[in-house]
PQR file with spaces between the fields and no chain letter, atoms N, CA, C, O and H, PARSE charges and radii, in Angstrom:
ATOM       1  N    MET     1     -41.507   76.295   77.417 -0.4000 1.5000
ATOM       2  CA   MET     1     -40.556   76.451   75.622 -0.0000 2.0000
ATOM       3  C    MET     1     -38.989   75.565   76.171  0.5500 1.7000
ATOM       4  O    MET     1     -38.554   76.104   77.189 -0.5500 1.4000
ATOM       5  N    SER     2     -38.174   74.443   75.728 -0.4000 1.5000
ATOM       6  CA   SER     2     -37.621   73.769   75.979 -0.0000 2.0000
ATOM       7  C    SER     2     -36.495   74.673   75.521  0.5500 1.7000
ATOM       8  O    SER     2     -36.683   75.583   74.713 -0.5500 1.4000
ATOM       9  H    SER     2     -38.527   74.006   74.902  0.4000 1.0000
ATOM      10  N    PRO     3     -35.246   74.380   76.095 -0.5600 1.5000
ATOM      11  CA   PRO     3     -33.917   75.029   75.655  0.2800 2.0000
ATOM      12  C    PRO     3     -33.904   74.166   74.364  0.5500 1.7000
ATOM      13  O    PRO     3     -34.443   73.118   74.007 -0.5500 1.4000
ATOM      14  N    THR     4     -33.023   75.100   73.807 -0.4000 1.5000
ATOM      15  CA   THR     4     -32.893   75.192   71.972 -0.0000 2.0000
ATOM      16  C    THR     4     -31.505   73.661   72.288  0.5500 1.7000
ATOM      17  O    THR     4     -30.658   74.202   72.999 -0.5500 1.4000
ATOM      18  H    THR     4     -32.585   75.951   74.097  0.4000 1.0000
ATOM      19  N    PRO     5     -31.173   72.554   72.104 -0.5600 1.5000
ATOM      20  CA   PRO     5     -30.704   71.571   71.985  0.2800 2.0000
ATOM      21  C    PRO     5     -28.793   72.256   71.481  0.5500 1.7000
ATOM      22  O    PRO     5     -28.437   72.669   70.377 -0.5500 1.4000
ATOM      23  N    THR     6     -28.321   72.187   72.200 -0.4000 1.5000
ATOM      24  CA   THR     6     -26.343   72.401   71.512 -0.0000 2.0000
ATOM      25  C    THR     6     -26.709   71.101   70.688  0.5500 1.7000
ATOM      26  O    THR     6     -27.600   70.282   70.911 -0.5500 1.4000
ATOM      27  H    THR     6     -28.610   71.852   73.097  0.4000 1.0000
ATOM      28  N    PRO     7     -25.375   71.160   69.245 -0.5600 1.5000
ATOM      29  CA   PRO     7     -25.491   71.046   68.379  0.2800 2.0000
ATOM      30  C    PRO     7     -23.863   70.103   67.865  0.5500 1.7000
ATOM      31  O    PRO     7     -23.061   70.596   67.073 -0.5500 1.4000
ATOM      32  N    THR     8     -23.617   68.306   68.719 -0.4000 1.5000
ATOM      33  CA   THR     8     -22.643   68.355   68.688 -0.0000 2.0000
ATOM      34  C    THR     8     -21.863   67.713   67.374  0.5500 1.7000
ATOM      35  O    THR     8     -22.359   67.431   66.284 -0.5500 1.4000
ATOM      36  H    THR     8     -24.269   67.905   69.362  0.4000 1.0000
ATOM      37  N    THR     9     -20.252   67.545   67.886 -0.4000 1.5000
ATOM      38  CA   THR     9     -19.692   68.148   66.924 -0.0000 2.0000
ATOM      39  C    THR     9     -19.722   66.452   65.476  0.5500 1.7000
ATOM      40  O    THR     9     -19.146   66.544   64.392 -0.5500 1.4000
ATOM      41  H    THR     9     -19.848   67.775   68.771  0.4000 1.0000
ATOM      42  N    SER    10     -20.151   65.749   65.719 -0.4000 1.5000
ATOM      43  CA   SER    10     -20.936   65.220   64.787 -0.0000 2.0000
ATOM      44  C    SER    10     -22.064   65.394   64.129  0.5500 1.7000
ATOM      45  O    SER    10     -22.520   64.475   63.449 -0.5500 1.4000
ATOM      46  H    SER    10     -20.619   65.674   66.599  0.4000 1.0000
ATOM      47  N    ASP    11     -22.757   66.728   64.238 -0.4000 1.5000
ATOM      48  CA   ASP    11     -24.076   67.328   63.580 -0.0000 2.0000
ATOM      49  C    ASP    11     -22.901   68.151   63.151  0.5500 1.7000
ATOM      50  O    ASP    11     -22.093   67.536   62.455 -0.5500 1.4000
ATOM      51  H    ASP    11     -22.387   67.474   64.791  0.4000 1.0000
ATOM      52  N    LEU    12     -22.695   69.085   63.343 -0.4000 1.5000
ATOM      53  CA   LEU    12     -21.559   70.199   62.892 -0.0000 2.0000
ATOM      54  C    LEU    12     -21.229   69.546   61.777  0.5500 1.7000
ATOM      55  O    LEU    12     -21.630   70.181   60.802 -0.5500 1.4000
ATOM      56  H    LEU    12     -23.351   69.584   63.908  0.4000 1.0000
ATOM      57  N    LEU    13     -20.427   68.111   61.351 -0.4000 1.5000
ATOM      58  CA   LEU    13     -19.473   67.831   60.495 -0.0000 2.0000
ATOM      59  C    LEU    13     -20.330   67.041   59.311  0.5500 1.7000
ATOM      60  O    LEU    13     -19.865   66.790   58.200 -0.5500 1.4000
ATOM      61  H    LEU    13     -20.102   67.596   62.143  0.4000 1.0000
ATOM      62  N    THR    14     -21.907   66.634   59.834 -0.4000 1.5000
ATOM      63  CA   THR    14     -22.529   66.137   58.904 -0.0000 2.0000
ATOM      64  C    THR    14     -23.792   67.328   58.034  0.5500 1.7000
ATOM      65  O    THR    14     -24.598   67.194   57.113 -0.5500 1.4000
ATOM      66  H    THR    14     -22.286   66.838   60.737  0.4000 1.0000
ATOM      67  N    ALA    15     -23.394   68.413   58.906 -0.4000 1.5000
ATOM      68  CA   ALA    15     -24.517   70.051   57.752 -0.0000 2.0000
ATOM      69  C    ALA    15     -23.156   70.243   56.972  0.5500 1.7000
ATOM      70  O    ALA    15     -21.981   70.282   57.338 -0.5500 1.4000
ATOM      71  H    ALA    15     -22.739   68.522   59.654  0.4000 1.0000
ATOM      72  N    THR    16     -23.777   70.345   55.775 -0.4000 1.5000
ATOM      73  CA   THR    16     -22.417   70.494   54.643 -0.0000 2.0000
ATOM      74  C    THR    16     -23.110   71.576   54.609  0.5500 1.7000
ATOM      75  O    THR    16     -24.328   71.450   54.736 -0.5500 1.4000
ATOM      76  H    THR    16     -24.731   70.313   55.478  0.4000 1.0000
ATOM      77  N    SER    17     -22.399   73.267   54.386 -0.4000 1.5000
ATOM      78  CA   SER    17     -22.510   73.761   53.941 -0.0000 2.0000
ATOM      79  C    SER    17     -21.614   74.780   52.257  0.5500 1.7000
ATOM      80  O    SER    17     -21.823   75.931   51.873 -0.5500 1.4000
ATOM      81  H    SER    17     -21.409   73.369   54.283  0.4000 1.0000
ATOM      82  N    PHE    18     -20.944   74.021   51.848 -0.4000 1.5000
ATOM      83  CA   PHE    18     -19.857   74.418   51.166 -0.0000 2.0000
ATOM      84  C    PHE    18     -20.171   72.593   50.482  0.5500 1.7000
ATOM      85  O    PHE    18     -21.010   71.830   50.960 -0.5500 1.4000
ATOM      86  H    PHE    18     -20.775   73.086   52.160  0.4000 1.0000
ATOM      87  N    LYS    19     -19.209   72.255   49.256 -0.4000 1.5000
ATOM      88  CA   LYS    19     -19.451   71.368   48.681 -0.0000 2.0000
ATOM      89  C    LYS    19     -18.375   70.899   47.809  0.5500 1.7000
ATOM      90  O    LYS    19     -18.664   71.045   46.621 -0.5500 1.4000
ATOM      91  H    LYS    19     -18.527   72.875   48.868  0.4000 1.0000
ATOM      92  N    VAL    20     -16.930   70.248   48.077 -0.4000 1.5000
ATOM      93  CA   VAL    20     -15.781   69.732   47.159 -0.0000 2.0000
ATOM      94  C    VAL    20     -15.892   69.336   45.381  0.5500 1.7000
ATOM      95  O    VAL    20     -16.293   68.190   45.176 -0.5500 1.4000
ATOM      96  H    VAL    20     -16.695   70.129   49.042  0.4000 1.0000
ATOM      97  N    LEU    21     -15.743   69.732   44.786 -0.4000 1.5000
ATOM      98  CA   LEU    21     -16.003   69.887   43.869 -0.0000 2.0000
ATOM      99  C    LEU    21     -15.205   68.865   42.972  0.5500 1.7000
ATOM     100  O    LEU    21     -15.688   68.096   42.141 -0.5500 1.4000
ATOM     101  H    LEU    21     -15.418   70.662   44.953  0.4000 1.0000
ATOM     102  N    ARG    22     -13.586   69.055   43.392 -0.4000 1.5000
ATOM     103  CA   ARG    22     -12.653   68.368   42.722 -0.0000 2.0000
ATOM     104  C    ARG    22     -11.633   68.369   43.589  0.5500 1.7000
ATOM     105  O    ARG    22     -11.660   69.474   44.131 -0.5500 1.4000
ATOM     106  H    ARG    22     -13.193   69.680   44.067  0.4000 1.0000
ATOM     107  N    GLY    23     -10.211   67.348   44.276 -0.4000 1.5000
ATOM     108  CA   GLY    23      -9.653   67.013   44.614 -0.0000 2.0000
ATOM     109  C    GLY    23      -9.854   66.556   45.848  0.5500 1.7000
ATOM     110  O    GLY    23     -10.976   66.135   46.130 -0.5500 1.4000
ATOM     111  H    GLY    23     -10.189   66.451   43.836  0.4000 1.0000
ATOM     112  N    GLU    24      -8.524   66.543   47.091 -0.4000 1.5000
ATOM     113  CA   GLU    24      -9.544   66.160   48.198 -0.0000 2.0000
ATOM     114  C    GLU    24      -8.493   66.565   49.524  0.5500 1.7000
ATOM     115  O    GLU    24      -7.558   66.095   50.172 -0.5500 1.4000
ATOM     116  H    GLU    24      -7.613   66.884   46.862  0.4000 1.0000
ATOM     117  N    PRO    25      -9.410   67.859   49.419 -0.5600 1.5000
ATOM     118  CA   PRO    25      -8.658   68.572   50.428  0.2800 2.0000
ATOM     119  C    PRO    25      -8.222   68.405   52.086  0.5500 1.7000
ATOM     120  O    PRO    25      -9.192   68.038   52.748 -0.5500 1.4000
ATOM     121  N    SER    26      -7.080   68.580   52.824 -0.4000 1.5000
ATOM     122  CA   SER    26      -6.852   68.278   53.647 -0.0000 2.0000
ATOM     123  C    SER    26      -7.736   68.577   54.795  0.5500 1.7000
ATOM     124  O    SER    26      -8.463   69.522   54.490 -0.5500 1.4000
ATOM     125  H    SER    26      -6.292   68.879   52.286  0.4000 1.0000
ATOM     126  N    PRO    27      -8.026   68.031   56.325 -0.5600 1.5000
ATOM     127  CA   PRO    27      -8.710   69.091   57.577  0.2800 2.0000
ATOM     128  C    PRO    27      -8.078   70.173   57.590  0.5500 1.7000
ATOM     129  O    PRO    27      -8.622   71.167   57.111 -0.5500 1.4000
ATOM     130  N    GLU    28      -6.856   70.253   58.103 -0.4000 1.5000
ATOM     131  CA   GLU    28      -6.251   72.104   57.614 -0.0000 2.0000
ATOM     132  C    GLU    28      -6.532   72.815   56.508  0.5500 1.7000
ATOM     133  O    GLU    28      -6.985   73.959   56.550 -0.5500 1.4000
ATOM     134  H    GLU    28      -6.413   69.445   58.493  0.4000 1.0000
ATOM     135  N    GLU    29      -6.362   72.386   55.791 -0.4000 1.5000
ATOM     136  CA   GLU    29      -7.362   73.114   54.387 -0.0000 2.0000
ATOM     137  C    GLU    29      -8.601   73.431   54.268  0.5500 1.7000
ATOM     138  O    GLU    29      -8.944   74.467   53.698 -0.5500 1.4000
ATOM     139  H    GLU    29      -5.994   71.456   55.757  0.4000 1.0000
ATOM     140  N    LEU    30      -9.737   72.284   54.972 -0.4000 1.5000
ATOM     141  CA   LEU    30     -10.467   73.142   55.030 -0.0000 2.0000
ATOM     142  C    LEU    30     -10.982   73.555   55.993  0.5500 1.7000
ATOM     143  O    LEU    30     -12.128   73.999   56.060 -0.5500 1.4000
ATOM     144  H    LEU    30      -9.458   71.443   55.434  0.4000 1.0000
ATOM     145  N    ALA    31      -9.987   73.435   57.096 -0.4000 1.5000
ATOM     146  CA   ALA    31     -11.052   73.970   58.041 -0.0000 2.0000
ATOM     147  C    ALA    31     -10.234   75.744   57.971  0.5500 1.7000
ATOM     148  O    ALA    31     -10.799   76.677   58.542 -0.5500 1.4000
ATOM     149  H    ALA    31      -9.056   73.074   57.041  0.4000 1.0000
ATOM     150  N    ALA    32      -9.097   75.928   57.322 -0.4000 1.5000
ATOM     151  CA   ALA    32      -8.811   77.221   56.730 -0.0000 2.0000
ATOM     152  C    ALA    32      -9.502   78.167   56.040  0.5500 1.7000
ATOM     153  O    ALA    32      -9.658   79.388   56.063 -0.5500 1.4000
ATOM     154  H    ALA    32      -8.638   75.170   56.858  0.4000 1.0000
ATOM     155  N    PHE    33      -9.970   76.958   55.245 -0.4000 1.5000
ATOM     156  CA   PHE    33     -11.144   77.236   54.440 -0.0000 2.0000
ATOM     157  C    PHE    33     -12.476   78.484   54.637  0.5500 1.7000
ATOM     158  O    PHE    33     -12.950   79.505   54.139 -0.5500 1.4000
ATOM     159  H    PHE    33      -9.843   75.966   55.227  0.4000 1.0000
ATOM     160  N    THR    34     -12.644   77.325   55.959 -0.4000 1.5000
ATOM     161  CA   THR    34     -14.528   77.138   56.917 -0.0000 2.0000
ATOM     162  C    THR    34     -14.063   78.956   57.063  0.5500 1.7000
ATOM     163  O    THR    34     -14.712   79.861   56.538 -0.5500 1.4000
ATOM     164  H    THR    34     -12.260   76.495   56.364  0.4000 1.0000
ATOM     165  N    ALA    35     -12.584   79.181   58.048 -0.4000 1.5000
ATOM     166  CA   ALA    35     -12.556   80.153   58.430 -0.0000 2.0000
ATOM     167  C    ALA    35     -12.418   81.659   58.512  0.5500 1.7000
ATOM     168  O    ALA    35     -12.452   82.583   59.324 -0.5500 1.4000
ATOM     169  H    ALA    35     -12.057   78.446   58.474  0.4000 1.0000
ATOM     170  N    VAL    36     -12.155   81.269   56.575 -0.4000 1.5000
ATOM     171  CA   VAL    36     -12.095   82.516   55.810 -0.0000 2.0000
ATOM     172  C    VAL    36     -13.075   82.782   55.981  0.5500 1.7000
ATOM     173  O    VAL    36     -13.519   83.620   56.766 -0.5500 1.4000
ATOM     174  H    VAL    36     -12.128   80.518   55.915  0.4000 1.0000
ATOM     175  N    LEU    37     -13.831   81.823   54.959 -0.4000 1.5000
ATOM     176  CA   LEU    37     -15.884   81.980   54.999 -0.0000 2.0000
ATOM     177  C    LEU    37     -16.529   82.969   56.530  0.5500 1.7000
ATOM     178  O    LEU    37     -16.906   84.139   56.588 -0.5500 1.4000
ATOM     179  H    LEU    37     -13.470   81.142   54.321  0.4000 1.0000
ATOM     180  N    THR    38     -16.464   82.212   57.302 -0.4000 1.5000
ATOM     181  CA   THR    38     -16.597   82.779   58.706 -0.0000 2.0000
ATOM     182  C    THR    38     -16.448   84.533   58.339  0.5500 1.7000
ATOM     183  O    THR    38     -17.379   85.283   58.041 -0.5500 1.4000
ATOM     184  H    THR    38     -16.158   81.261   57.255  0.4000 1.0000
ATOM     185  N    LEU    39     -15.341   84.804   58.436 -0.4000 1.5000
ATOM     186  CA   LEU    39     -14.469   86.099   58.719 -0.0000 2.0000
ATOM     187  C    LEU    39     -15.053   86.712   57.378  0.5500 1.7000
ATOM     188  O    LEU    39     -15.126   87.868   57.796 -0.5500 1.4000
ATOM     189  H    LEU    39     -14.586   84.195   58.678  0.4000 1.0000
ATOM     190  N    ARG    40     -15.394   86.773   56.435 -0.4000 1.5000
ATOM     191  CA   ARG    40     -16.097   87.467   55.303 -0.0000 2.0000
ATOM     192  C    ARG    40     -16.970   87.651   55.514  0.5500 1.7000
ATOM     193  O    ARG    40     -17.439   88.780   55.365 -0.5500 1.4000
ATOM     194  H    ARG    40     -15.335   85.835   56.095  0.4000 1.0000
ATOM     195  N    LEU    41     -17.891   86.286   56.133 -0.4000 1.5000
ATOM     196  CA   LEU    41     -19.348   86.593   56.009 -0.0000 2.0000
ATOM     197  C    LEU    41     -19.767   87.389   57.108  0.5500 1.7000
ATOM     198  O    LEU    41     -20.868   87.915   56.948 -0.5500 1.4000
ATOM     199  H    LEU    41     -17.509   85.370   56.254  0.4000 1.0000
ATOM     200  N    THR    42     -19.205   87.612   58.146 -0.4000 1.5000
ATOM     201  CA   THR    42     -20.061   88.536   59.210 -0.0000 2.0000
ATOM     202  C    THR    42     -19.442   89.590   59.289  0.5500 1.7000
ATOM     203  O    THR    42     -18.241   89.684   59.034 -0.5500 1.4000
ATOM     204  H    THR    42     -18.310   87.184   58.276  0.4000 1.0000
ATOM     205  N    PRO    43     -20.370   90.778   59.750 -0.5600 1.5000
ATOM     206  CA   PRO    43     -20.597   91.879   59.429  0.2800 2.0000
ATOM     207  C    PRO    43     -19.416   92.223   60.886  0.5500 1.7000
ATOM     208  O    PRO    43     -19.260   91.539   61.898 -0.5500 1.4000
ATOM     209  N    PRO    44     -18.595   93.789   60.411 -0.5600 1.5000
ATOM     210  CA   PRO    44     -17.757   94.110   61.038  0.2800 2.0000
ATOM     211  C    PRO    44     -18.236   94.752   62.396  0.5500 1.7000
ATOM     212  O    PRO    44     -19.436   95.020   62.453 -0.5500 1.4000
ATOM     213  N    ALA    45     -17.570   94.992   63.338 -0.4000 1.5000
ATOM     214  CA   ALA    45     -18.097   95.128   64.952 -0.0000 2.0000
ATOM     215  C    ALA    45     -18.390   96.739   64.655  0.5500 1.7000
ATOM     216  O    ALA    45     -19.193   97.262   65.428 -0.5500 1.4000
ATOM     217  H    ALA    45     -16.595   94.773   63.292  0.4000 1.0000
ATOM     218  N    GLU    46     -17.802   97.601   63.580 -0.4000 1.5000
ATOM     219  CA   GLU    46     -18.521   98.405   63.885 -0.0000 2.0000
ATOM     220  C    GLU    46     -18.089   99.363   62.102  0.5500 1.7000
ATOM     221  O    GLU    46     -17.510   98.822   61.159 -0.5500 1.4000
ATOM     222  H    GLU    46     -17.150   97.176   62.952  0.4000 1.0000
ATOM     223  N    PRO    47     -18.483  100.510   62.127 -0.5600 1.5000
ATOM     224  CA   PRO    47     -18.057  100.630   60.072  0.2800 2.0000
ATOM     225  C    PRO    47     -17.076  101.916   60.164  0.5500 1.7000
ATOM     226  O    PRO    47     -17.206  103.060   60.601 -0.5500 1.4000
ATOM     227  N    THR    48     -16.233  101.329   59.663 -0.4000 1.5000
ATOM     228  CA   THR    48     -14.914  102.273   59.337 -0.0000 2.0000
ATOM     229  C    THR    48     -15.127  103.558   58.290  0.5500 1.7000
ATOM     230  O    THR    48     -15.844  103.736   57.305 -0.5500 1.4000
ATOM     231  H    THR    48     -16.127  100.400   59.307  0.4000 1.0000
ATOM     232  N    SER    49     -14.343  104.198   58.856 -0.4000 1.5000
ATOM     233  CA   SER    49     -14.737  105.476   58.621 -0.0000 2.0000
ATOM     234  C    SER    49     -13.593  105.234   57.510  0.5500 1.7000
ATOM     235  O    SER    49     -12.697  104.391   57.561 -0.5500 1.4000
ATOM     236  H    SER    49     -13.761  104.054   59.656  0.4000 1.0000
ATOM     237  N    ARG    50     -13.869  106.287   56.380 -0.4000 1.5000
ATOM     238  CA   ARG    50     -12.802  106.273   55.468 -0.0000 2.0000
ATOM     239  C    ARG    50     -11.866  107.226   55.462  0.5500 1.7000
ATOM     240  O    ARG    50     -12.093  107.972   56.415 -0.5500 1.4000
ATOM     241  H    ARG    50     -14.596  106.972   56.339  0.4000 1.0000
ATOM     242  N    ARG    51     -11.055  107.525   54.945 -0.4000 1.5000
ATOM     243  CA   ARG    51      -9.761  108.420   54.695 -0.0000 2.0000
ATOM     244  C    ARG    51      -9.896  109.397   54.068  0.5500 1.7000
ATOM     245  O    ARG    51     -10.761  109.345   53.194 -0.5500 1.4000
ATOM     246  H    ARG    51     -10.871  106.919   54.171  0.4000 1.0000
ATOM     247  N    PRO    52      -9.265  110.451   54.200 -0.5600 1.5000
ATOM     248  CA   PRO    52      -9.568  111.125   52.693  0.2800 2.0000
ATOM     249  C    PRO    52      -8.450  110.573   52.128  0.5500 1.7000
ATOM     250  O    PRO    52      -7.554  109.897   52.634 -0.5500 1.4000
ATOM     251  N    THR    53      -8.632  110.967   50.971 -0.4000 1.5000
ATOM     252  CA   THR    53      -7.681  110.356   49.571 -0.0000 2.0000
ATOM     253  C    THR    53      -6.617  111.515   49.443  0.5500 1.7000
ATOM     254  O    THR    53      -5.797  111.369   48.536 -0.5500 1.4000
ATOM     255  H    THR    53      -9.360  111.516   50.560  0.4000 1.0000
ATOM     256  N    THR    54      -6.494  112.891   50.395 -0.4000 1.5000
ATOM     257  CA   THR    54      -5.008  113.756   50.077 -0.0000 2.0000
ATOM     258  C    THR    54      -4.486  113.619   51.296  0.5500 1.7000
ATOM     259  O    THR    54      -5.070  112.887   52.095 -0.5500 1.4000
ATOM     260  H    THR    54      -7.160  113.010   51.132  0.4000 1.0000
ATOM     261  N    ALA    55      -3.387  114.239   51.642 -0.4000 1.5000
ATOM     262  CA   ALA    55      -2.941  114.334   52.622 -0.0000 2.0000
ATOM     263  C    ALA    55      -3.217  115.520   52.984  0.5500 1.7000
ATOM     264  O    ALA    55      -3.233  116.423   52.147 -0.5500 1.4000
ATOM     265  H    ALA    55      -2.912  114.834   50.993  0.4000 1.0000
ATOM     266  N    ALA    56      -3.445  115.713   54.089 -0.4000 1.5000
ATOM     267  CA   ALA    56      -3.760  116.975   55.361 -0.0000 2.0000
ATOM     268  C    ALA    56      -3.053  117.667   55.642  0.5500 1.7000
ATOM     269  O    ALA    56      -3.469  118.700   56.167 -0.5500 1.4000
ATOM     270  H    ALA    56      -3.433  114.980   54.768  0.4000 1.0000
ATOM     271  N    TRP    57      -1.712  117.499   55.463 -0.4000 1.5000
ATOM     272  CA   TRP    57      -0.161  118.344   55.896 -0.0000 2.0000
ATOM     273  C    TRP    57       0.762  118.169   54.049  0.5500 1.7000
ATOM     274  O    TRP    57       0.830  117.416   53.078 -0.5500 1.4000
ATOM     275  H    TRP    57      -1.375  116.660   55.036  0.4000 1.0000
ATOM     276  N    SER    58       1.367  119.669   54.663 -0.4000 1.5000
ATOM     277  CA   SER    58       1.628  119.900   53.295 -0.0000 2.0000
ATOM     278  C    SER    58       3.318  120.364   53.413  0.5500 1.7000
ATOM     279  O    SER    58       3.610  121.125   54.335 -0.5500 1.4000
ATOM     280  H    SER    58       1.312  120.281   55.452  0.4000 1.0000
ATOM     281  N    ARG    59       4.399  119.901   52.483 -0.4000 1.5000
ATOM     282  CA   ARG    59       5.987  120.359   52.887 -0.0000 2.0000
ATOM     283  C    ARG    59       6.423  121.869   51.962  0.5500 1.7000
ATOM     284  O    ARG    59       6.951  121.970   50.854 -0.5500 1.4000
ATOM     285  H    ARG    59       4.162  119.283   51.734  0.4000 1.0000
ATOM     286  N    PRO    60       5.862  123.153   53.131 -0.5600 1.5000
ATOM     287  CA   PRO    60       6.448  123.929   52.406  0.2800 2.0000
ATOM     288  C    PRO    60       7.832  124.409   51.726  0.5500 1.7000
ATOM     289  O    PRO    60       8.018  125.272   50.869 -0.5500 1.4000
ATOM     290  N    GLU    61       8.620  123.671   52.308 -0.4000 1.5000
ATOM     291  CA   GLU    61      10.296  123.605   51.433 -0.0000 2.0000
ATOM     292  C    GLU    61       9.647  122.880   50.181  0.5500 1.7000
ATOM     293  O    GLU    61       9.438  123.689   49.276 -0.5500 1.4000
ATOM     294  H    GLU    61       8.469  122.970   53.005  0.4000 1.0000
ATOM     295  N    ARG    62       9.303  121.699   49.903 -0.4000 1.5000
ATOM     296  CA   ARG    62       9.187  121.327   48.441 -0.0000 2.0000
ATOM     297  C    ARG    62       8.417  122.531   47.804  0.5500 1.7000
ATOM     298  O    ARG    62       8.527  122.262   46.608 -0.5500 1.4000
ATOM     299  H    ARG    62       9.473  121.043   50.638  0.4000 1.0000
ATOM     300  N    LEU    63       7.489  124.048   47.899 -0.4000 1.5000
ATOM     301  CA   LEU    63       6.930  125.215   47.470 -0.0000 2.0000
ATOM     302  C    LEU    63       7.929  125.429   46.970  0.5500 1.7000
ATOM     303  O    LEU    63       9.122  125.212   47.186 -0.5500 1.4000
ATOM     304  H    LEU    63       7.399  124.266   48.871  0.4000 1.0000
ATOM     305  N    ARG    64       6.736  126.350   45.542 -0.4000 1.5000
ATOM     306  CA   ARG    64       7.908  127.233   44.368 -0.0000 2.0000
ATOM     307  C    ARG    64       7.488  128.565   45.297  0.5500 1.7000
ATOM     308  O    ARG    64       6.378  128.856   45.742 -0.5500 1.4000
ATOM     309  H    ARG    64       5.767  126.526   45.367  0.4000 1.0000
ATOM     310  N    ALA    65       8.552  129.154   45.409 -0.4000 1.5000
ATOM     311  CA   ALA    65       8.598  130.880   46.312 -0.0000 2.0000
ATOM     312  C    ALA    65       7.501  131.708   45.485  0.5500 1.7000
ATOM     313  O    ALA    65       6.770  132.607   45.902 -0.5500 1.4000
ATOM     314  H    ALA    65       9.453  128.917   45.046  0.4000 1.0000
ATOM     315  N    TYR    66       7.578  131.215   44.327 -0.4000 1.5000
ATOM     316  CA   TYR    66       6.369  132.290   43.186 -0.0000 2.0000
ATOM     317  C    TYR    66       5.732  131.778   42.890  0.5500 1.7000
ATOM     318  O    TYR    66       6.417  130.937   42.308 -0.5500 1.4000
ATOM     319  H    TYR    66       8.171  130.485   43.988  0.4000 1.0000
ATOM     320  N    ASN    67       4.549  131.420   42.724 -0.4000 1.5000
ATOM     321  CA   ASN    67       3.486  130.243   42.143 -0.0000 2.0000
ATOM     322  C    ASN    67       2.310  131.737   41.239  0.5500 1.7000
ATOM     323  O    ASN    67       1.444  132.437   41.764 -0.5500 1.4000
ATOM     324  H    ASN    67       3.993  132.103   43.197  0.4000 1.0000
ATOM     325  N    CYS    68       2.724  131.723   40.030 -0.4000 1.5000
ATOM     326  CA   CYS    68       2.042  132.213   39.064 -0.0000 2.0000
ATOM     327  C    CYS    68       1.370  131.561   38.215  0.5500 1.7000
ATOM     328  O    CYS    68       2.323  131.089   37.595 -0.5500 1.4000
ATOM     329  H    CYS    68       3.427  131.154   39.604  0.4000 1.0000
ATOM     330  N    PRO    69       0.354  131.110   37.629 -0.5600 1.5000
ATOM     331  CA   PRO    69       0.250  130.393   37.417  0.2800 2.0000
ATOM     332  C    PRO    69       0.539  130.664   35.865  0.5500 1.7000
ATOM     333  O    PRO    69       0.369  129.573   35.322 -0.5500 1.4000
ATOM     334  N    ARG    70       0.914  131.661   34.852 -0.4000 1.5000
ATOM     335  CA   ARG    70       1.505  132.438   33.540 -0.0000 2.0000
ATOM     336  C    ARG    70       3.134  131.585   33.448  0.5500 1.7000
ATOM     337  O    ARG    70       3.891  131.051   32.638 -0.5500 1.4000
ATOM     338  H    ARG    70       1.051  132.548   35.294  0.4000 1.0000
ATOM     339  N    ALA    71       3.002  131.908   34.864 -0.4000 1.5000
ATOM     340  CA   ALA    71       4.578  131.736   34.795 -0.0000 2.0000
ATOM     341  C    ALA    71       5.422  130.391   34.309  0.5500 1.7000
ATOM     342  O    ALA    71       5.361  129.558   35.214 -0.5500 1.4000
ATOM     343  H    ALA    71       2.387  132.343   35.522  0.4000 1.0000
ATOM     344  N    TRP    72       6.023  130.012   33.422 -0.4000 1.5000
ATOM     345  CA   TRP    72       7.121  129.034   32.708 -0.0000 2.0000
ATOM     346  C    TRP    72       7.688  127.984   34.412  0.5500 1.7000
ATOM     347  O    TRP    72       8.408  128.608   35.191 -0.5500 1.4000
ATOM     348  H    TRP    72       6.072  130.688   32.687  0.4000 1.0000
ATOM     349  N    GLN    73       7.452  127.091   34.643 -0.4000 1.5000
ATOM     350  CA   GLN    73       7.991  125.626   35.556 -0.0000 2.0000
ATOM     351  C    GLN    73       8.208  125.619   35.194  0.5500 1.7000
ATOM     352  O    GLN    73       7.876  126.383   34.287 -0.5500 1.4000
ATOM     353  H    GLN    73       6.866  126.584   34.010  0.4000 1.0000
ATOM     354  N    GLY    74       9.203  124.804   35.057 -0.4000 1.5000
ATOM     355  CA   GLY    74      10.562  123.553   34.668 -0.0000 2.0000
ATOM     356  C    GLY    74      10.476  122.853   36.090  0.5500 1.7000
ATOM     357  O    GLY    74      11.215  121.905   36.357 -0.5500 1.4000
ATOM     358  H    GLY    74       9.473  124.183   35.793  0.4000 1.0000
């Protein structure tokens, strides 16, 4: 088997992945758009762990001295 040929710059420029319908973006804008698409479409390296929605710590100085469910709390 022969090795796969490496694409040249002109091959990459002629291959179209998206089409500009309106306006004339500059090469810098197209490069930024391509970079964003590339980053969004690549899967993350490792799955991110979800953080708990509540804090695991508390501030005891903010707790009331007596916390009865029937007591008036204002």
